[in-house]
Coordinates of C-alpha atoms and ligand atoms in Angstrom, one line a residue:
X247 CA 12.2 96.4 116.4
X248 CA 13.5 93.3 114.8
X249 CA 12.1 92.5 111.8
X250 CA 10.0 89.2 111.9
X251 CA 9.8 85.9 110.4
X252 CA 13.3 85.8 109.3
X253 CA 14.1 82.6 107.9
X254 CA 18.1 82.6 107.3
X255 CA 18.3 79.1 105.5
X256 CA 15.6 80.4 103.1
X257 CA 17.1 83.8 102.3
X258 CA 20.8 81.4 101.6
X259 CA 18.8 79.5 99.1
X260 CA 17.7 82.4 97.1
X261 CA 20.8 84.1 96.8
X262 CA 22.0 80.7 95.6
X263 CA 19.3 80.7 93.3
X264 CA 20.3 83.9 91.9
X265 CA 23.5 83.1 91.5
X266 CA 22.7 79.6 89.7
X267 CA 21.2 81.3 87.0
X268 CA 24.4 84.2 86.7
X269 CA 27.0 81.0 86.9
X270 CA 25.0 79.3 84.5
X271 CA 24.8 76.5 87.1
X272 CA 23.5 73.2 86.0
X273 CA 20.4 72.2 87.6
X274 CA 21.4 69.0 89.3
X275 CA 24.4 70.5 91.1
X276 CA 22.4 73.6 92.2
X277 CA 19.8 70.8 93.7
X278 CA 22.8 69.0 95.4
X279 CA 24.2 72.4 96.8
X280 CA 20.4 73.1 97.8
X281 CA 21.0 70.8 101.4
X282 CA 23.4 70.1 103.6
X283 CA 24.9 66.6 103.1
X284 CA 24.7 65.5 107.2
X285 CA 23.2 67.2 109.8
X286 CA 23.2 66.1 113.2
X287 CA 21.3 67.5 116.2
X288 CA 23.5 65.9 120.1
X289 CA 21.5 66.4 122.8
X290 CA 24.3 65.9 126.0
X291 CA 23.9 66.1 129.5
X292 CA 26.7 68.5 131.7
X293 CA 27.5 68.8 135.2
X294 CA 26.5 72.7 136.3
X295 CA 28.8 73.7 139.1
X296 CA 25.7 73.1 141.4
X297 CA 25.8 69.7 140.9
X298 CA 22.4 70.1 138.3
X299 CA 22.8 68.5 135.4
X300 CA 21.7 70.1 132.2
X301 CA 20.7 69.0 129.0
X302 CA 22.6 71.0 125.8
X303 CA 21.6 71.1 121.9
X304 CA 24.7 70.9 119.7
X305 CA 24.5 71.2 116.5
X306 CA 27.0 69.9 113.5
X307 CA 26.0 70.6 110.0
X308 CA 28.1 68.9 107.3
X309 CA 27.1 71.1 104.0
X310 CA 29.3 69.9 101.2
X311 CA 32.7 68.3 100.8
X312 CA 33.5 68.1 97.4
X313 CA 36.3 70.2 97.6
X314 CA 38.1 69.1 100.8
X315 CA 36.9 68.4 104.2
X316 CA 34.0 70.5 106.3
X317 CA 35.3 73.3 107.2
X318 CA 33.2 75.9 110.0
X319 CA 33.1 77.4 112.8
X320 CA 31.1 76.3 116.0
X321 CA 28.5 79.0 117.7
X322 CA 27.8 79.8 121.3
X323 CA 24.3 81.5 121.3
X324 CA 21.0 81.4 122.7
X325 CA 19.8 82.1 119.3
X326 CA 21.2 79.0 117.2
X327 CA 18.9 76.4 115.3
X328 CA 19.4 74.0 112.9
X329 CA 18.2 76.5 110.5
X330 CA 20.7 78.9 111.1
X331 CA 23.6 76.7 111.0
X332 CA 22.3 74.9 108.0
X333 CA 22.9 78.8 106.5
X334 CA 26.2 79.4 107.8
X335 CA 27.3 75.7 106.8
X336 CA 26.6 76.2 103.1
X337 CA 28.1 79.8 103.3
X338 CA 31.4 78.1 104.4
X339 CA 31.3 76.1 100.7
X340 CA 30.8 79.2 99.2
X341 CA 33.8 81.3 100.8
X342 CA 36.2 78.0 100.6
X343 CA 35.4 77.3 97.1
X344 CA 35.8 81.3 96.2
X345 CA 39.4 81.7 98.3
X346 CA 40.6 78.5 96.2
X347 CA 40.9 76.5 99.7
X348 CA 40.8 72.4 99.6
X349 CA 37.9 72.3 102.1
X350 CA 34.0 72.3 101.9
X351 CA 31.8 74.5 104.6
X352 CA 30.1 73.2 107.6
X353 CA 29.1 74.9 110.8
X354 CA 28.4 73.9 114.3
X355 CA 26.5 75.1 117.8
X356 CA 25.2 75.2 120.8
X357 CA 22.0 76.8 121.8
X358 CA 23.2 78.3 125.3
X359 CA 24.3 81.9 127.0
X360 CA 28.0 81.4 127.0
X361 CA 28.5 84.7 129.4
X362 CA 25.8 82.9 131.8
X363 CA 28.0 79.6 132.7
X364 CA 31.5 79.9 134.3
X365 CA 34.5 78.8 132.9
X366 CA 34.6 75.4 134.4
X367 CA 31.3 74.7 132.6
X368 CA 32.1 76.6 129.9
X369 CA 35.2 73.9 129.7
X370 CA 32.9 70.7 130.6
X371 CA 30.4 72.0 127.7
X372 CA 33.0 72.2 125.1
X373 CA 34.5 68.9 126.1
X374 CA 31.7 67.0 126.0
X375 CA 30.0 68.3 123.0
X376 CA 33.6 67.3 121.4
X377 CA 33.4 63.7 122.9
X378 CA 30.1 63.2 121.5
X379 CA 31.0 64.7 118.1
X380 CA 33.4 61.8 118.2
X381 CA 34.5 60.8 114.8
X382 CA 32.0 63.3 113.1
X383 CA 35.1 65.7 113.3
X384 CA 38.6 65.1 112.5
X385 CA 41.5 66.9 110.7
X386 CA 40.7 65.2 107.3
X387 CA 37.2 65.1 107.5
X388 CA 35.5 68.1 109.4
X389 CA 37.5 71.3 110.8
X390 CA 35.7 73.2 113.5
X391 CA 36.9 76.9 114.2
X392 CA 35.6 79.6 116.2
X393 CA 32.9 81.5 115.5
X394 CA 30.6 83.9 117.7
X395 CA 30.8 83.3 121.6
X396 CA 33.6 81.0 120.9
X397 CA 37.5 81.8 121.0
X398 CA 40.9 80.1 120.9
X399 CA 40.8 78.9 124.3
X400 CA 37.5 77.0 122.9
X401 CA 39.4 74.9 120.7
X402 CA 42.6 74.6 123.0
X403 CA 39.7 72.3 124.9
X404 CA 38.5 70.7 121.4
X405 CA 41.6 70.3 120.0
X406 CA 42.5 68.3 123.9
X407 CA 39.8 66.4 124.1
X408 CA 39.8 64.9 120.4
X409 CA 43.3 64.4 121.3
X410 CA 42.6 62.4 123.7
X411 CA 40.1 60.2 122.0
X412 CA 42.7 58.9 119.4
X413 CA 45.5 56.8 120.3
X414 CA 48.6 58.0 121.9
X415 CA 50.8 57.6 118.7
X416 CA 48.6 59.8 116.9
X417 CA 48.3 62.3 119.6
X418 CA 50.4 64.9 117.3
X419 CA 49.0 64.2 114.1
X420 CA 45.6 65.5 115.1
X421 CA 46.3 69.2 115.8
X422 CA 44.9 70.1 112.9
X423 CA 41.0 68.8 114.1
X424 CA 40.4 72.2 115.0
X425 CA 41.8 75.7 113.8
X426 CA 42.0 79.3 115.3
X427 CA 43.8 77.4 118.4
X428 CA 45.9 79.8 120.9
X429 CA 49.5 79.6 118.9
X430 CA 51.9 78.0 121.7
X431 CA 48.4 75.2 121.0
X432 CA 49.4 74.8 117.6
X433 CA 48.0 78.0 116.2
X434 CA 49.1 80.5 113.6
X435 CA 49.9 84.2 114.2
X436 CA 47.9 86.1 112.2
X437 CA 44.1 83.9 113.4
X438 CA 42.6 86.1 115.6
X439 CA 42.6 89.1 113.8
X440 CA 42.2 87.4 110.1
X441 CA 38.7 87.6 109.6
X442 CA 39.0 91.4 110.5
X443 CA 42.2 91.9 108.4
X444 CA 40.9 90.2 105.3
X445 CA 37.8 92.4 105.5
X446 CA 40.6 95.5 105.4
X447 CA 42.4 94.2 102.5
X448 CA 38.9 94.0 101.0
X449 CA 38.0 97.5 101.8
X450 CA 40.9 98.2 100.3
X451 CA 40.6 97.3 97.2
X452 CA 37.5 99.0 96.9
X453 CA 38.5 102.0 98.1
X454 CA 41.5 101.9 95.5
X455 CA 38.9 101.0 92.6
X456 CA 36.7 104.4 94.0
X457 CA 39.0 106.6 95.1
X458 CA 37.8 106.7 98.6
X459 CA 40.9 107.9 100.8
X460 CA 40.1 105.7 103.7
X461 CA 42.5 108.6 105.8
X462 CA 40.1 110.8 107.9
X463 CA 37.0 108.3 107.4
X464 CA 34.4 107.3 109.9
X465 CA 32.4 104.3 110.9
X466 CA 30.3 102.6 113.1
X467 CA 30.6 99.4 114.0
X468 CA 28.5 96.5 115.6
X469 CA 29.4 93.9 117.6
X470 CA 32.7 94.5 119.2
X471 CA 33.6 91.2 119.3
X472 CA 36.8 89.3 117.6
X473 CA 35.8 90.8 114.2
X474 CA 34.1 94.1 115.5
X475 CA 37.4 95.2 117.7
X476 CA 40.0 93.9 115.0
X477 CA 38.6 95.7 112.3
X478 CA 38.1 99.2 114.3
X479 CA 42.0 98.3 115.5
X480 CA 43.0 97.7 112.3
X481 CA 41.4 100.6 110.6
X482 CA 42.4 103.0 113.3
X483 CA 46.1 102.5 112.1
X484 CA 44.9 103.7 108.4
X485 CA 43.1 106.8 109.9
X486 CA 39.6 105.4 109.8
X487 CA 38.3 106.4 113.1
X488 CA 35.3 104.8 115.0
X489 CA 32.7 107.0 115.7
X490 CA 30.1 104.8 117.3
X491 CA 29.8 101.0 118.6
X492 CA 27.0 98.4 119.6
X493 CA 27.0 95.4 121.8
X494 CA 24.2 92.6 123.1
X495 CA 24.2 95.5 126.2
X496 CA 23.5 98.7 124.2
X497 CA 25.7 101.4 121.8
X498 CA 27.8 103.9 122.3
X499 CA 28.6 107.4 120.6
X500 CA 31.9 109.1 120.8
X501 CA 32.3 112.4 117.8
X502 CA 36.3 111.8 118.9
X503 CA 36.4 108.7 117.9
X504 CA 36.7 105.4 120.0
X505 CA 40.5 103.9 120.9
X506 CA 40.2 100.7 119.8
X507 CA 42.8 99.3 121.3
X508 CA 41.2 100.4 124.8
X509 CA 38.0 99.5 123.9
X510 CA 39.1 95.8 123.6
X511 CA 40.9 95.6 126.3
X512 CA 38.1 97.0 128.4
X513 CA 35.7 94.4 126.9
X514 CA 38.1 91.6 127.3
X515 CA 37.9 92.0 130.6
X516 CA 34.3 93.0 131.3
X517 CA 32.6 91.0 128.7
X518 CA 30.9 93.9 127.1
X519 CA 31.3 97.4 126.2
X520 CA 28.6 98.4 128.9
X521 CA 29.7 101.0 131.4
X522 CA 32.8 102.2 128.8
X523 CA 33.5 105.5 130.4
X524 CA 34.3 107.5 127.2
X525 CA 31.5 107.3 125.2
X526 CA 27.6 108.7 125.3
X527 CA 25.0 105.8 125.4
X528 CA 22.9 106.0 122.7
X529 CA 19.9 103.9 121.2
X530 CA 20.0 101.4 118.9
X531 CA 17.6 103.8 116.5
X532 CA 20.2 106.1 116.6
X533 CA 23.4 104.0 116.5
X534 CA 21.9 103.4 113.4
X535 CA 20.9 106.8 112.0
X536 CA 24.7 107.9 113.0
X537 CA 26.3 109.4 110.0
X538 CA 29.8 107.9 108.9
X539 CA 31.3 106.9 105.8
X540 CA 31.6 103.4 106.6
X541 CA 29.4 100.9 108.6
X542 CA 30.7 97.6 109.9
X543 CA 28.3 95.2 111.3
X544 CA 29.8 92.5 113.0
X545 CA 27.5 90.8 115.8
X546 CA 24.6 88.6 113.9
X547 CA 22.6 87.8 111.1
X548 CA 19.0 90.1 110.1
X549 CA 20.8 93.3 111.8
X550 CA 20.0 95.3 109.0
X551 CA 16.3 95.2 108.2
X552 CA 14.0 97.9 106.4
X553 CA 13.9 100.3 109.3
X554 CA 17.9 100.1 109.9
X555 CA 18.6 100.4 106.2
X556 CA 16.4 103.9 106.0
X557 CA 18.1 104.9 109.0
X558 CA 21.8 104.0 107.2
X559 CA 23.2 107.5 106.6
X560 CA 26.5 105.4 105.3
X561 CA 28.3 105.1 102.1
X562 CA 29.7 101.7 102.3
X563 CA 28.7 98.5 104.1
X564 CA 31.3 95.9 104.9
X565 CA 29.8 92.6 106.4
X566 CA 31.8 90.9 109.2
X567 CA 29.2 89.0 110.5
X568 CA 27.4 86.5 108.6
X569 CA 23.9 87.6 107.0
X570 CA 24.0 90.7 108.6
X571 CA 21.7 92.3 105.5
X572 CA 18.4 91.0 105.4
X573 CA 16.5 90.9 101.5
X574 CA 14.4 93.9 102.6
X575 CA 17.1 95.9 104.0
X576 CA 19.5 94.8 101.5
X577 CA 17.5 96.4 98.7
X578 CA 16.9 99.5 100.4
X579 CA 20.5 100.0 100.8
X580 CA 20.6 98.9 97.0
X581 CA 18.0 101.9 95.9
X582 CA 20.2 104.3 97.9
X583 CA 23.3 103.8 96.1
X584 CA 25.3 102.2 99.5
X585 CA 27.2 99.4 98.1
X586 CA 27.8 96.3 100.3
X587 CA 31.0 94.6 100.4
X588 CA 29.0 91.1 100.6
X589 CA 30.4 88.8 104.2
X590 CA 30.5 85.2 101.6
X591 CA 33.8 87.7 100.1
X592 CA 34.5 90.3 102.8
X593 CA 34.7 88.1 106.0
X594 CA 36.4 85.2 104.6
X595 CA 39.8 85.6 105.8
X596 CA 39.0 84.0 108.7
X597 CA 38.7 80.5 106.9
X598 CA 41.9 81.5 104.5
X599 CA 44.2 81.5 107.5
X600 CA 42.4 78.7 109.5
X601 CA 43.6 77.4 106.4
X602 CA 47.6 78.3 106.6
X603 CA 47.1 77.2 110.2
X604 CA 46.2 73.7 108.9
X605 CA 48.7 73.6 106.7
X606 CA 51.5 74.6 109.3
X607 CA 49.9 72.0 111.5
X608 CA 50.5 69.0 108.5
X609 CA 54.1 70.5 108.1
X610 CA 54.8 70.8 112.1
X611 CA 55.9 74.5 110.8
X612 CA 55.1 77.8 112.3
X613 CA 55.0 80.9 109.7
X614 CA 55.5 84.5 110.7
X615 CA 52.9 86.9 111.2
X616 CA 54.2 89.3 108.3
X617 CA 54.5 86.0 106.0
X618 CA 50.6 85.3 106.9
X619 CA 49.4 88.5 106.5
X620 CA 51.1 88.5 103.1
X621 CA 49.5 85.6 102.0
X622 CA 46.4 86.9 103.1
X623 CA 46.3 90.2 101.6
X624 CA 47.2 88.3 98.1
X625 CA 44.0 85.8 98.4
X626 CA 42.2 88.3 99.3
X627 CA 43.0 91.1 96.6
X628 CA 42.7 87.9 93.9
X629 CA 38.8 87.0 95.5
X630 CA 37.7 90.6 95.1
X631 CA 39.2 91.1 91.7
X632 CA 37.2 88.2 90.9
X633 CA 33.9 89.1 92.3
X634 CA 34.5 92.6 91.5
X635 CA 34.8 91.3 87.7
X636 CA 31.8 88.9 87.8
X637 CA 29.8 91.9 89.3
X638 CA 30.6 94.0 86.5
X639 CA 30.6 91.7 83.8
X640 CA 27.4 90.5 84.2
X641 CA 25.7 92.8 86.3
X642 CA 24.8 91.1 89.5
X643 CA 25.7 92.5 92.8
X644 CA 28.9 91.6 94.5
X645 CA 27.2 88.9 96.9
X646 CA 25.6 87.2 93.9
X647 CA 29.0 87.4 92.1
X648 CA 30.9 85.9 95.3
X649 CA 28.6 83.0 95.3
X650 CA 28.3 82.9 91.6
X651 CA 32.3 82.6 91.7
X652 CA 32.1 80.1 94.3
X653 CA 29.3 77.6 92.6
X654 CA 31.5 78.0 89.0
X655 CA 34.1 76.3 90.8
X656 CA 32.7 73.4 92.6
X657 CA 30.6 73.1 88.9
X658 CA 33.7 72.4 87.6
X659 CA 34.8 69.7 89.8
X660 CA 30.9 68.1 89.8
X661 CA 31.5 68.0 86.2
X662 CA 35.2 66.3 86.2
X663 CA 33.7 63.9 89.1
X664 CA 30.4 62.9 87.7
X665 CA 27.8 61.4 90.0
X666 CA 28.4 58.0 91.9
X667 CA 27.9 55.2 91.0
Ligands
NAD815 P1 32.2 87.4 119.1 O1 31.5 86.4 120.0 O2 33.7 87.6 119.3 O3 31.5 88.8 119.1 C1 30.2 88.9 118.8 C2 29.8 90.4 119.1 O4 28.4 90.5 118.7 C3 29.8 90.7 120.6 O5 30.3 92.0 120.7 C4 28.4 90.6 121.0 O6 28.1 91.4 122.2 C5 27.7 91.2 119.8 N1 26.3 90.8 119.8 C6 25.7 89.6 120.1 N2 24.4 89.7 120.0 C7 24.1 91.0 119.7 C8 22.9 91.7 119.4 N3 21.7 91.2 119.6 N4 23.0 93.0 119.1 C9 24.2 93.6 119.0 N5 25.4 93.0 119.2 C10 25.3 91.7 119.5 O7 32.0 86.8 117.6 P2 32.8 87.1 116.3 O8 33.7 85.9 116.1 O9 33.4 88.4 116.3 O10 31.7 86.9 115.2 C11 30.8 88.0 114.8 C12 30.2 87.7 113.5 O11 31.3 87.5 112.5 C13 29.3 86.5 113.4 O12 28.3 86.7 112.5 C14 30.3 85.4 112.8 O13 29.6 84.4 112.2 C15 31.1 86.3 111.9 N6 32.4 85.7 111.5 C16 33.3 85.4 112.4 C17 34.6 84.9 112.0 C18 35.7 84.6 113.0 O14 36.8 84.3 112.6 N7 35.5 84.8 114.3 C19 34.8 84.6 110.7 C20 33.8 85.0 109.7 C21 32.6 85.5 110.2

């Protein structure tokens, strides 16, 4: 069972509570960071392939931009509400002010199945949700990116459609509107797989700092999406094999341990990991009670309740979704000694190369893939050192450190600024 009355906004706000009063945060920029700055709701009609038109909920929330433009991704999934999105908007401050980028955090939606509608609709949704986003987005002002049940292909269609809402001589100077594009678009090697990649520098690092040989490990992962299959990928070259796996369809156990590389291709071209030949279905209850050194939970948020985090036979939890961990499960796993590599620090190599994307874009350069991954590995390593400090220094966990880190920084900048007028 799912635990109930999950309010993600709410459980944002109270970490950022927490962390106002480790960052010694003054109280009238803790009240600004409190809300989003915009928020706006677009209800638009499309065309179904029946010739029905239906109505769509978008969603574009605008959380701060002190630090550079709004910067977020944009979510396909029955699930999303304003709520949600307000959450995942003000995260995005929090993980650009902690990787150093210029950009503030800002998320976007649409409440809909994305695996229900074909890819014609899929296309005439994403256009005109981008059409009547107008000039809420733009390169210097708000930076969508994918996000769950969105890819590159997604913003190949954003990025077109903006295109063609400016005028023809700026036609090339608006690449950068949207980032984890397809790379002959305008994208960067080294996008699809960065959010998974940055979480492996991270793990990294803490396996360095505990001397956890990450050779001959295990873990389970959910959601074998962008950031679920990337990571098992990636971790499968360091000898970290992937003993079990979860889906919106149902999990799967293999002792062996999964090829991810297989496993990837097979859900890229079914949609799912359902009816993957080797591997033993298994319950959700006992995905979760599978024992493995690592656990990787990359699908959605309030995965990870108090039922899940009893059932957790796992000595490390690294957070590629967003929110994964709710407050009751996060404390259980807290009383049991699992440490969680927090998703504000772990998954936010997704936004740091969206980042060298947009900065390729302004420069009409393209960087190699070793060059990005370079980079990467280096913000990263810097971000956890820093968290990793603030945890230890004054003993707060690493999420509260990440956003502590991450508020200390756009304090500083409040304070330079001052209020206008
Ligand atoms: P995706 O759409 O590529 O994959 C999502 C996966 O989650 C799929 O395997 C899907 O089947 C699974 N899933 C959906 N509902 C589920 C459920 N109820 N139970 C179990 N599994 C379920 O999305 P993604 O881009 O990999 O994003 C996954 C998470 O990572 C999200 O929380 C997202 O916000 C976060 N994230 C993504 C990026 C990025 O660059 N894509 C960056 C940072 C954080």
């Amino acid at each position: 069972m799912m635990p109930k009355e999950y309010d993600f906004f709410r459980v944002v706000q109270d970490y950022l509570d927490k962390a106002a009063v480790a960052a010694n945060l003054e109280s009238y920029v803790a009240t600004i960071l409190s809300q989003p700055k915009n928020e706006l709701i677009i209800n638009f009609p499309v065309k179904m392939d029946n010739g029905e038109v239906r109505l769509f909920k978008g969603y574009r929330v605008q959380h701060n931009n002190l630090l550079g433009p709004f910067k977020g991704g944009i979510r396909y999934h029955p699930s999303v509400t304003l709520d949600d999105v307000k959450a995942l908007a003000s995260m995005m401050t929090w993980k650009s002010a902690l990787m150093r980028l210029p950009y503030g955090g800002g998320k976007g939606g649409i409440k809909f199945d994305p695996t229900a509608v074909s890819k014609a609709e899929l296309q005439r949704i994403t256009r005109r949700f981008t059409h009547a986003l107008g000039e809420n987005i733009g390169p210097e002002y708000d930076i969508p990116a994918p996000d769950m049940g969105t890819n590159s292909q997604t913003m190949a269609w954003m990025m077109d459609t903006y295109s063609n809402m400016v005028g023809s001589a700026q036609k090339q100077s608006v690449k950068g509107v949207v980032t984890g594009k397809p790379v002959a678009s305008g994208g960067t090697l080294g996008r699809t797989k960065a959010t998974a990649q940055g979480m492996v520098y991270c793990l990294i690092e803490w396996a360095r700092e505990h001397n956890f040989d990450l050779e001959g490990k295990t873990m389970i992962v959910q959601g074998f999406g962008n950031v679920g299959s990337y990571t098992a990928l990636i971790l499968a070259k360091l000898g970290v094999s992937t003993v079990a796996v979860g889906d919106h369809t149902g999990y799967l156990y293999n002792p062996e341990g999964f090829n991810a590389h297989k496993l990837q291709e097979y859900v890229a071209k079914t949609g799912s990991i359902a009816g993957y030949p080797n591997g033993k279905t298994i319950t959700r209850d006992e995905f979760f009670s599978t024992k493995a050194d690592i656990f990787a939970p990359c699908a959605l948020e309030n995965q990870i309740g108090e039922a899940e985090a009893k059932a957790l036979d796992v000595k490390l939890v690294v957070e590629g979704a967003n929110g994964p961990c709710n407050p009751v499960g996060e404390k259980i796993l807290e009383d049991k000694g699992i440490p969680i590599l927090p998703d504000v620090l772990a998954n936010s190599g997704g936004v740091t190369v969206s980042y060298y994307e947009w900065v390729q874009n302004k420069r009409s350069e393209s960087w190699s893939e070793e060059e990005v991954d370079e980079k990467l590995e280096k913000a990263m390593k810097r971000a956890y050192k820093e968290v990793a400090d603030f945890s230890r220094t004054k003993k707060v966990t690493f999420r509260i450190a990440a956003y502590a880190v991450a508020l200390g920084r756009i304090q500083a900048v409040y304070k330079e600024r001052e209020i206008f007028p």
